[in-house]
Amino acid sequence: MKILVIGSGGREHAICWKLAQSKLVENLYACPGNPGTAQIAKNVNFDFENFENLKDFILNNSIDTVVVGPEAPLVNGIHDQISEDESLSYVNVIGPKKHGARLEGSKEFSKKFMFRHDVPTAKYQSFTAETLEKGEAFLETLTPPFVLKADGLAAGKGVLIISDLQTAKEELNNMLLEAKFGDAGSTVVIEEFLDGLEFSVFALTDGKDYVILPVAKDYKRIGEGDTGLNTGGMGAISPVSFVNDIMMQKVEERIVKPTVAGLKKDNIDYKGFIFFGLIEVKGEPFVIEYNARLGDPETEVVLPRLKSDFAELLHACGNGTLAEKKIEFDSRTAVTVMTVSGGYPGGYSKGKEIIGLEKVTNSIVFHAGTRKENNKILTSGGRVLAFTSFGDDKQEALLNSYKSIYKVDYSGMTYRKDIGFDL
Ligand code: AMP
Ligand code: GLY
């Protein structure tokens, strides 16, 4: 297989890392990739959002599989463009077309989908500037906290959870009348607050069948004890102790199956990952959100636990033969601890030299926000490095990651010391 992976973060490094282990993979490219992917794949830097560039690259390098890491290119139709071009129609694109990507790209679309197909989720109503007053009246019927969601993609910032009614009304006005989240907030979904523990499940589907990857949990807040601002993710763990086999059966029967069947019923041609953002409420799973891709940093623990050949699974996804695939996992616990730049998720500086990476032997270090200059690895983002380790239990896995982190340094390096604390 000749595979192109689109993206540049820790998730894409983990995807490349897993693919590079497969005998089926002849050539592996990452666009744009990062210094981590450069160790196992060939980084290529062209504007993949310019279709002619993408097409040239695919044809010139006989690419047969394109794995799309982040959501934005999917929502913008990268898969549609490739499959609508006759000379590329053979290419296996992992990631849905525009229509399917709306499961992530539009909260309203995904809520309607869930209600249509009986997938358990919070009750909701959606509003626009024209129906603002009805929105305010709807808020009055709910018990706090209030959950307001910008319909469109808002870089993970479009969800507000507000404890008092007056502020909730003000924020609804800000979103609908003042374009607080730009176009993304021109429709707002208001939903019932669900109180419980969150976890993430990923399925790979060929549109008919699916395989479910190991369950994971991510830690979104910057501060220990899950406090402070939301980030792109400070760490993750897999498996998740409160998600037992019975819960996973419920997830499969009530959520994964009706979702995949629903896509088929609605004629949504979907090949790729479905990310189920889930919450357990009194022993029952509910969907908080769908994403049309793998999660970050969950991928950094999920793929290391996958024993099966990842390239073979992606090939089966393209061929529509996932039904024949069984997947195997490593039974050990994997954790990842993310180190970030000082100040993140607020302002932070970049270009700090990272030292000590060569001393890490007991963890896999996935690069999230780094770049290489004059043979030095420098920070280049808020989230910088993901330290993934295994252990027979959570404690051992965490100890391995923290020991590895102690060997590495850059100015302002920050990380949470309590990943997995709540389990
Ligand atoms: P989303 O972007 O939809 O995943 O929402 C971001 C975060 O907001 C989720 O990970 C949850 O922590 C929280 N959240 C979203 N919807 C709800 C809800 N209905 N009840 C409780 N928390 C929610
Ligand atoms: N870890 C959550 C996400 O990838 O959206």
Coordinates of C-alpha atoms and ligand atoms in Angstrom, one line a residue:
M1 CA 0.0 0.0 0.0
K2 CA 1.1 3.6 -0.7
I3 CA -0.5 5.7 2.0
L4 CA -0.8 9.5 2.5
V5 CA -1.7 10.7 6.0
I6 CA -3.1 14.2 6.2
G7 CA -2.3 16.2 9.3
S8 CA 0.5 17.3 11.6
G9 CA -0.3 16.4 15.2
G10 CA 0.1 13.7 17.8
R11 CA -2.8 11.8 16.3
E12 CA -1.2 11.7 12.9
H13 CA 2.1 10.7 14.3
A14 CA 0.4 7.8 16.1
I15 CA -1.4 6.8 12.8
C16 CA 1.9 6.8 11.0
W17 CA 3.6 5.0 13.8
K18 CA 1.1 2.2 13.6
L19 CA 1.0 2.0 9.8
A20 CA 4.8 1.9 9.6
Q21 CA 4.7 -1.4 11.5
S22 CA 2.7 -3.1 8.7
K23 CA 4.3 -5.3 6.1
L24 CA 1.6 -4.2 3.7
V25 CA 2.8 -0.6 3.7
E26 CA 5.3 0.1 0.9
N27 CA 5.5 3.9 1.1
L28 CA 4.1 6.2 3.8
Y29 CA 3.8 9.9 3.5
A30 CA 2.6 12.6 5.9
C31 CA 1.4 15.9 4.7
P32 CA 2.6 18.1 6.3
G33 CA 3.6 15.8 9.2
N34 CA 6.0 16.8 11.9
P35 CA 9.5 15.8 13.1
G36 CA 8.0 12.7 14.7
T37 CA 6.4 11.4 11.5
A38 CA 9.6 12.2 9.7
Q39 CA 11.3 9.4 11.6
I40 CA 8.9 6.8 10.1
A41 CA 7.4 8.3 7.0
K42 CA 8.3 10.8 4.4
N43 CA 7.0 14.3 5.2
V44 CA 5.7 16.1 2.2
N45 CA 4.7 19.7 2.3
F46 CA 2.1 20.8 -0.3
D47 CA -1.2 22.6 0.1
F48 CA -3.6 19.6 0.4
E49 CA -6.5 21.9 0.4
N50 CA -5.6 22.8 -3.2
F51 CA -7.1 19.9 -5.0
E52 CA -4.8 20.1 -8.1
N53 CA -1.8 19.8 -5.8
L54 CA -3.3 16.9 -4.0
K55 CA -4.3 15.1 -7.2
D56 CA -0.8 15.6 -8.6
F57 CA 0.8 14.2 -5.5
I58 CA -1.5 11.1 -5.5
L59 CA -0.9 10.3 -9.2
N60 CA 2.8 11.0 -9.2
N61 CA 3.3 8.8 -6.1
S62 CA 0.7 6.1 -7.0
I63 CA -1.0 6.7 -3.6
D64 CA -3.8 4.2 -3.1
T65 CA -4.9 5.2 0.4
V66 CA -5.4 8.6 1.9
V67 CA -6.0 8.8 5.7
V68 CA -7.5 12.2 6.8
G69 CA -6.5 13.0 10.4
P70 CA -8.4 16.2 11.2
E71 CA -12.0 17.1 10.7
A72 CA -11.7 20.4 8.7
P73 CA -10.6 18.8 5.4
L74 CA -13.4 16.2 5.7
V75 CA -16.0 18.9 6.4
N76 CA -14.6 20.8 3.4
G77 CA -15.1 17.8 1.2
I78 CA -11.6 16.4 0.5
H79 CA -13.1 12.9 0.1
D80 CA -15.8 14.1 -2.3
Q81 CA -13.2 15.9 -4.5
I82 CA -11.0 12.8 -4.7
S83 CA -13.8 10.3 -5.5
E84 CA -15.5 12.7 -8.0
D85 CA -12.3 12.8 -10.0
E86 CA -12.3 9.9 -12.5
S87 CA -8.6 9.4 -12.5
L88 CA -8.6 9.0 -8.7
S89 CA -11.8 7.0 -8.2
Y90 CA -9.7 3.9 -7.1
V91 CA -8.2 5.8 -4.1
N92 CA -9.4 4.5 -0.7
V93 CA -10.1 7.6 1.4
I94 CA -10.4 7.0 5.1
G95 CA -12.8 9.7 6.4
P96 CA -16.3 10.4 5.3
K97 CA -17.5 12.6 2.5
K98 CA -19.0 16.1 3.3
H99 CA -22.5 14.7 4.0
G100 CA -21.2 12.2 6.6
A101 CA -18.8 14.7 8.1
R102 CA -21.8 16.8 9.0
L103 CA -22.1 14.4 12.0
E104 CA -19.2 16.5 13.3
G105 CA -19.6 19.7 11.3
S106 CA -23.2 20.5 12.4
K107 CA -24.5 19.8 15.9
E108 CA -28.0 20.3 14.7
F109 CA -27.5 17.7 11.9
S110 CA -26.1 15.2 14.4
K111 CA -28.8 15.7 16.9
K112 CA -31.5 15.2 14.3
F113 CA -29.6 12.1 13.1
M114 CA -29.6 10.7 16.6
F115 CA -33.2 11.3 17.2
R116 CA -34.2 9.9 13.8
H117 CA -32.2 6.7 14.6
D118 CA -33.0 6.3 18.3
V119 CA -29.5 6.9 19.5
P120 CA -29.6 8.0 23.1
T121 CA -28.6 11.6 23.5
A122 CA -29.6 14.7 25.5
K123 CA -32.9 16.4 24.6
Y124 CA -32.4 19.6 22.6
Q125 CA -33.9 22.3 20.5
S126 CA -32.1 24.6 18.0
F127 CA -32.6 28.3 17.4
T128 CA -31.5 31.0 15.0
A129 CA -31.7 34.8 15.2
E130 CA -35.3 34.6 14.0
T131 CA -36.3 32.3 16.9
L132 CA -34.2 33.9 19.6
E133 CA -37.2 34.6 21.8
K134 CA -38.3 31.0 21.6
G135 CA -34.7 30.1 22.6
E136 CA -34.9 32.3 25.7
A137 CA -38.2 30.8 26.6
F138 CA -36.8 27.3 26.1
L139 CA -34.0 28.1 28.5
E140 CA -36.6 29.0 31.1
T141 CA -38.0 25.5 30.9
L142 CA -34.6 23.8 31.7
T143 CA -32.9 23.2 34.9
P144 CA -29.3 24.6 35.1
P145 CA -26.6 24.2 34.1
F146 CA -27.5 25.2 30.5
V147 CA -25.7 23.8 27.6
L148 CA -25.4 26.0 24.5
K149 CA -23.6 24.8 21.4
A150 CA -22.7 26.6 18.3
D151 CA -23.9 24.5 15.4
G152 CA -20.8 24.6 13.3
L153 CA -17.1 23.9 13.8
A154 CA -15.6 26.4 16.3
A155 CA -12.2 24.9 17.0
G156 CA -13.5 23.0 20.1
K157 CA -14.6 26.3 21.7
G158 CA -18.3 26.4 20.6
V159 CA -19.8 24.7 23.7
L160 CA -20.8 26.8 26.7
I161 CA -21.9 25.3 30.0
I162 CA -23.5 28.0 32.1
S163 CA -24.9 27.9 35.5
D164 CA -27.3 30.9 35.6
L165 CA -30.2 31.7 33.4
Q166 CA -29.4 35.3 32.8
T167 CA -25.9 34.6 31.5
A168 CA -27.2 31.8 29.4
K169 CA -29.7 34.2 27.7
E170 CA -26.9 36.7 27.2
E171 CA -24.6 34.2 25.6
L172 CA -27.5 33.0 23.4
N173 CA -27.8 36.6 22.2
N174 CA -24.1 36.9 21.8
M175 CA -24.0 33.8 19.6
L176 CA -27.1 34.6 17.5
L177 CA -27.0 38.4 17.2
E178 CA -23.3 39.3 17.8
A179 CA -21.8 36.3 15.9
K180 CA -19.7 35.3 18.9
F181 CA -18.6 32.2 17.1
G182 CA -19.0 33.7 13.6
D183 CA -21.1 31.7 11.2
A184 CA -20.6 28.6 13.3
G185 CA -23.0 30.1 15.9
S186 CA -25.7 31.3 13.5
T187 CA -27.7 28.3 14.7
V188 CA -27.4 27.3 18.4
V189 CA -28.3 24.0 19.9
I190 CA -29.6 24.2 23.5
E191 CA -29.6 20.9 25.2
E192 CA -30.3 19.2 28.5
F193 CA -27.2 18.9 30.7
L194 CA -26.1 15.3 31.3
D195 CA -24.3 14.6 34.5
G196 CA -21.9 11.6 34.4
L197 CA -18.5 10.3 33.4
E198 CA -17.3 10.8 29.9
F199 CA -15.4 8.4 27.7
S200 CA -14.5 7.9 24.0
V201 CA -15.2 5.0 21.6
F202 CA -14.0 4.9 18.0
A203 CA -15.4 2.6 15.3
L204 CA -14.0 2.1 11.9
T205 CA -16.8 1.5 9.4
D206 CA -17.0 0.7 5.7
G207 CA -20.6 1.9 5.6
K208 CA -22.1 -1.6 6.4
D209 CA -20.0 -3.2 9.1
Y210 CA -17.6 -1.9 11.7
V211 CA -14.9 -2.7 14.1
I212 CA -14.7 -1.1 17.5
L213 CA -11.3 0.1 18.8
P214 CA -10.3 0.0 22.5
V215 CA -12.2 2.5 24.8
A216 CA -10.3 5.5 26.0
K217 CA -10.8 8.6 28.2
D218 CA -9.2 12.0 27.6
Y219 CA -8.4 14.8 30.0
K220 CA -9.4 18.1 28.5
R221 CA -8.9 20.7 31.2
I222 CA -5.5 22.4 31.7
G223 CA -5.5 22.1 35.5
E224 CA -5.2 19.2 37.9
G225 CA -8.4 17.8 39.2
D226 CA -10.0 18.7 35.9
T227 CA -10.0 22.4 36.6
G228 CA -9.4 25.5 34.5
L229 CA -9.7 26.1 30.8
N230 CA -10.4 23.5 28.1
T231 CA -7.4 22.4 26.0
G232 CA -7.0 20.1 23.0
G233 CA -6.3 17.3 25.5
M234 CA -3.8 16.9 28.3
G235 CA -3.6 13.2 28.4
A236 CA -5.6 10.0 27.8
I237 CA -5.9 6.5 29.2
S238 CA -7.1 3.1 27.8
P239 CA -8.8 1.0 29.0
V240 CA -11.2 2.9 31.2
S241 CA -12.0 1.2 34.5
F242 CA -15.6 2.3 34.8
V243 CA -16.4 1.1 31.2
N244 CA -16.8 -2.7 31.7
D245 CA -17.9 -5.3 29.1
I246 CA -21.6 -4.7 29.9
M247 CA -21.3 -1.0 29.2
M248 CA -19.4 -1.7 26.0
Q249 CA -22.2 -4.1 24.9
K250 CA -24.7 -1.3 25.6
V251 CA -22.5 1.1 23.6
E252 CA -22.4 -1.3 20.7
E253 CA -26.1 -2.3 20.6
R254 CA -27.6 1.0 21.4
I255 CA -25.2 3.4 19.8
V256 CA -22.7 2.0 17.3
K257 CA -25.1 -0.4 15.5
P258 CA -28.0 2.2 15.1
T259 CA -25.5 4.8 14.0
V260 CA -23.9 2.7 11.3
A261 CA -27.4 1.4 10.2
G262 CA -28.7 5.0 10.3
L263 CA -25.9 6.1 8.0
K264 CA -26.9 3.4 5.5
K265 CA -30.6 4.2 5.8
D266 CA -30.0 7.9 5.2
N267 CA -27.8 7.0 2.1
I268 CA -24.8 8.5 3.7
D269 CA -21.8 6.8 2.1
Y270 CA -19.4 6.6 5.1
K271 CA -16.0 5.1 5.1
G272 CA -13.8 6.0 8.0
F273 CA -13.8 6.5 11.7
I274 CA -16.7 7.5 13.9
F275 CA -15.8 9.0 17.2
F276 CA -18.4 8.6 19.8
G277 CA -18.0 11.1 22.6
L278 CA -20.0 9.3 25.3
I279 CA -21.2 9.9 28.8
E280 CA -22.4 7.4 31.3
V281 CA -25.5 8.5 33.2
K282 CA -26.8 6.1 35.9
G283 CA -25.4 3.1 34.1
E284 CA -26.6 4.1 30.6
P285 CA -24.5 5.4 27.7
F286 CA -25.5 8.6 25.9
V287 CA -23.9 10.4 23.0
I288 CA -22.5 13.8 23.7
E289 CA -21.1 14.3 20.3
Y290 CA -20.0 12.5 17.1
N291 CA -16.7 13.3 15.4
A292 CA -15.8 12.2 11.9
R293 CA -12.2 11.3 12.8
L294 CA -10.1 9.8 15.5
G295 CA -9.7 11.7 18.7
D296 CA -6.6 13.4 19.9
P297 CA -4.9 12.4 22.4
E298 CA -7.0 9.2 22.6
T299 CA -5.4 7.9 19.4
E300 CA -2.1 8.1 21.2
V301 CA -3.3 5.3 23.6
V302 CA -5.8 3.5 21.3
L303 CA -3.5 2.7 18.4
P304 CA -0.6 1.5 20.6
R305 CA -3.0 -1.0 22.1
L306 CA -4.1 -2.3 18.7
K307 CA -2.4 -5.5 17.9
S308 CA -4.0 -6.1 14.5
D309 CA -2.5 -4.8 11.3
F310 CA -3.9 -1.3 11.0
A311 CA -3.1 -1.0 7.3
E312 CA -5.1 -4.2 6.7
L313 CA -8.0 -2.8 8.5
L314 CA -7.9 0.4 6.4
H315 CA -7.7 -1.7 3.3
A316 CA -10.7 -3.8 4.4
C317 CA -12.5 -0.5 5.1
G318 CA -12.0 0.6 1.5
N319 CA -13.0 -2.7 0.1
G320 CA -16.1 -3.1 2.2
T321 CA -14.8 -6.3 3.9
L322 CA -14.6 -5.1 7.5
A323 CA -17.1 -7.8 8.4
E324 CA -14.3 -10.4 8.0
K325 CA -12.0 -8.6 10.4
K326 CA -11.6 -9.4 14.1
I327 CA -9.4 -7.0 16.0
E328 CA -7.0 -7.8 18.8
F329 CA -5.8 -5.5 21.5
D330 CA -3.0 -5.5 24.0
S331 CA -4.6 -6.2 27.4
R332 CA -2.2 -3.8 29.2
T333 CA -3.0 -0.3 30.2
A334 CA -1.7 2.6 28.0
V335 CA -1.6 6.1 29.1
T336 CA -0.4 9.3 27.4
V337 CA 0.6 12.4 29.2
M338 CA 0.9 15.6 27.1
T339 CA 3.4 18.2 27.7
V340 CA 2.4 21.7 26.7
S341 CA 3.9 25.1 26.3
G342 CA 3.8 27.4 29.3
G343 CA 0.7 29.6 29.2
Y344 CA -1.3 27.3 27.0
P345 CA -4.3 27.3 26.4
G346 CA -3.8 31.1 26.6
G347 CA -0.9 32.8 24.9
Y348 CA 2.4 31.0 24.8
S349 CA 5.7 31.3 23.0
K350 CA 7.1 28.9 20.4
G351 CA 10.6 28.0 19.2
K352 CA 11.9 26.6 22.5
E353 CA 14.5 24.0 22.1
I354 CA 13.5 20.5 23.3
I355 CA 16.3 18.5 24.8
G356 CA 16.6 14.9 26.1
L357 CA 14.3 13.1 23.6
E358 CA 17.1 10.6 22.8
K359 CA 17.2 9.5 26.5
V360 CA 13.6 8.3 26.4
T361 CA 13.5 4.5 26.1
N362 CA 10.4 3.4 28.0
S363 CA 7.7 5.5 26.3
I364 CA 6.7 6.3 22.8
V365 CA 7.0 10.0 22.3
F366 CA 4.4 11.3 19.8
H367 CA 5.1 14.8 18.4
A368 CA 2.1 17.1 18.6
G369 CA 3.5 20.6 18.1
T370 CA 7.2 20.5 17.2
R371 CA 9.4 21.5 14.3
K372 CA 13.0 20.9 13.3
E373 CA 15.5 23.6 12.6
N374 CA 19.2 23.2 12.2
N375 CA 19.0 19.7 13.5
K376 CA 17.3 20.9 16.7
I377 CA 13.7 20.0 17.7
L378 CA 11.8 23.1 18.7
T379 CA 8.3 23.7 20.2
S380 CA 5.8 25.0 17.6
G381 CA 2.4 24.6 19.3
G382 CA 0.4 24.6 22.5
R383 CA 0.5 20.9 22.9
V384 CA 4.0 19.7 22.2
L385 CA 4.8 16.1 23.0
A386 CA 2.6 13.1 24.0
F387 CA 4.4 10.5 26.2
T388 CA 2.7 7.2 25.8
S389 CA 3.6 4.2 28.0
F390 CA 2.3 0.8 28.9
G391 CA 1.9 -0.9 32.2
D392 CA 0.2 -3.9 33.8
D393 CA -1.9 -1.3 35.5
K394 CA -2.6 2.4 35.4
Q395 CA 0.0 3.2 38.1
E396 CA 2.8 1.5 36.2
A397 CA 1.9 3.0 32.9
L398 CA 1.8 6.5 34.4
L399 CA 5.1 6.0 36.2
N400 CA 6.7 5.1 32.9
S401 CA 5.4 8.2 31.2
Y402 CA 6.3 10.6 34.1
K403 CA 9.8 9.0 34.3
S404 CA 10.2 9.7 30.5
I405 CA 9.0 13.3 30.9
Y406 CA 11.7 13.9 33.6
K407 CA 14.3 13.2 30.9
V408 CA 13.0 15.8 28.5
D409 CA 13.0 19.5 28.9
Y410 CA 12.1 22.8 27.2
S411 CA 11.6 26.2 28.6
G412 CA 8.0 26.5 30.0
M413 CA 7.3 22.8 29.8
T414 CA 4.0 22.1 31.6
Y415 CA 2.0 18.9 32.1
R416 CA -0.7 17.5 34.3
K417 CA 0.6 15.2 37.1
D418 CA -2.8 13.6 37.7
I419 CA -3.8 11.9 34.5
G420 CA -6.1 8.9 35.4
F421 CA -6.7 10.4 38.9
D422 CA -10.4 10.0 38.7
L423 CA -10.5 6.3 37.8
Ligands
AMP1 P1 -18.8 18.8 22.5 O1 -18.0 19.7 21.7 O2 -20.3 18.6 22.1 O3 -18.1 17.5 22.8 O4 -18.9 19.4 24.0 C1 -17.7 19.7 24.7 C2 -17.8 19.2 26.1 O5 -18.9 19.9 26.7 C3 -18.1 17.8 26.2 O6 -16.9 17.0 26.2 C4 -18.7 17.7 27.6 O7 -17.8 17.7 28.6 C5 -19.5 19.0 27.6 N1 -20.9 18.7 27.2 C6 -21.4 18.8 26.0 N2 -22.7 18.5 25.9 C7 -23.1 18.2 27.2 C8 -24.3 17.9 27.8 N3 -25.4 17.8 27.1 N4 -24.3 17.6 29.1 C9 -23.1 17.8 29.8 N5 -22.0 18.1 29.3 C10 -21.9 18.4 28.0
GLY2 N1 -10.1 14.3 22.4 C1 -11.2 14.9 21.9 C2 -11.2 15.2 20.5 O1 -10.3 14.8 19.7 O2 -12.0 16.0 20.0

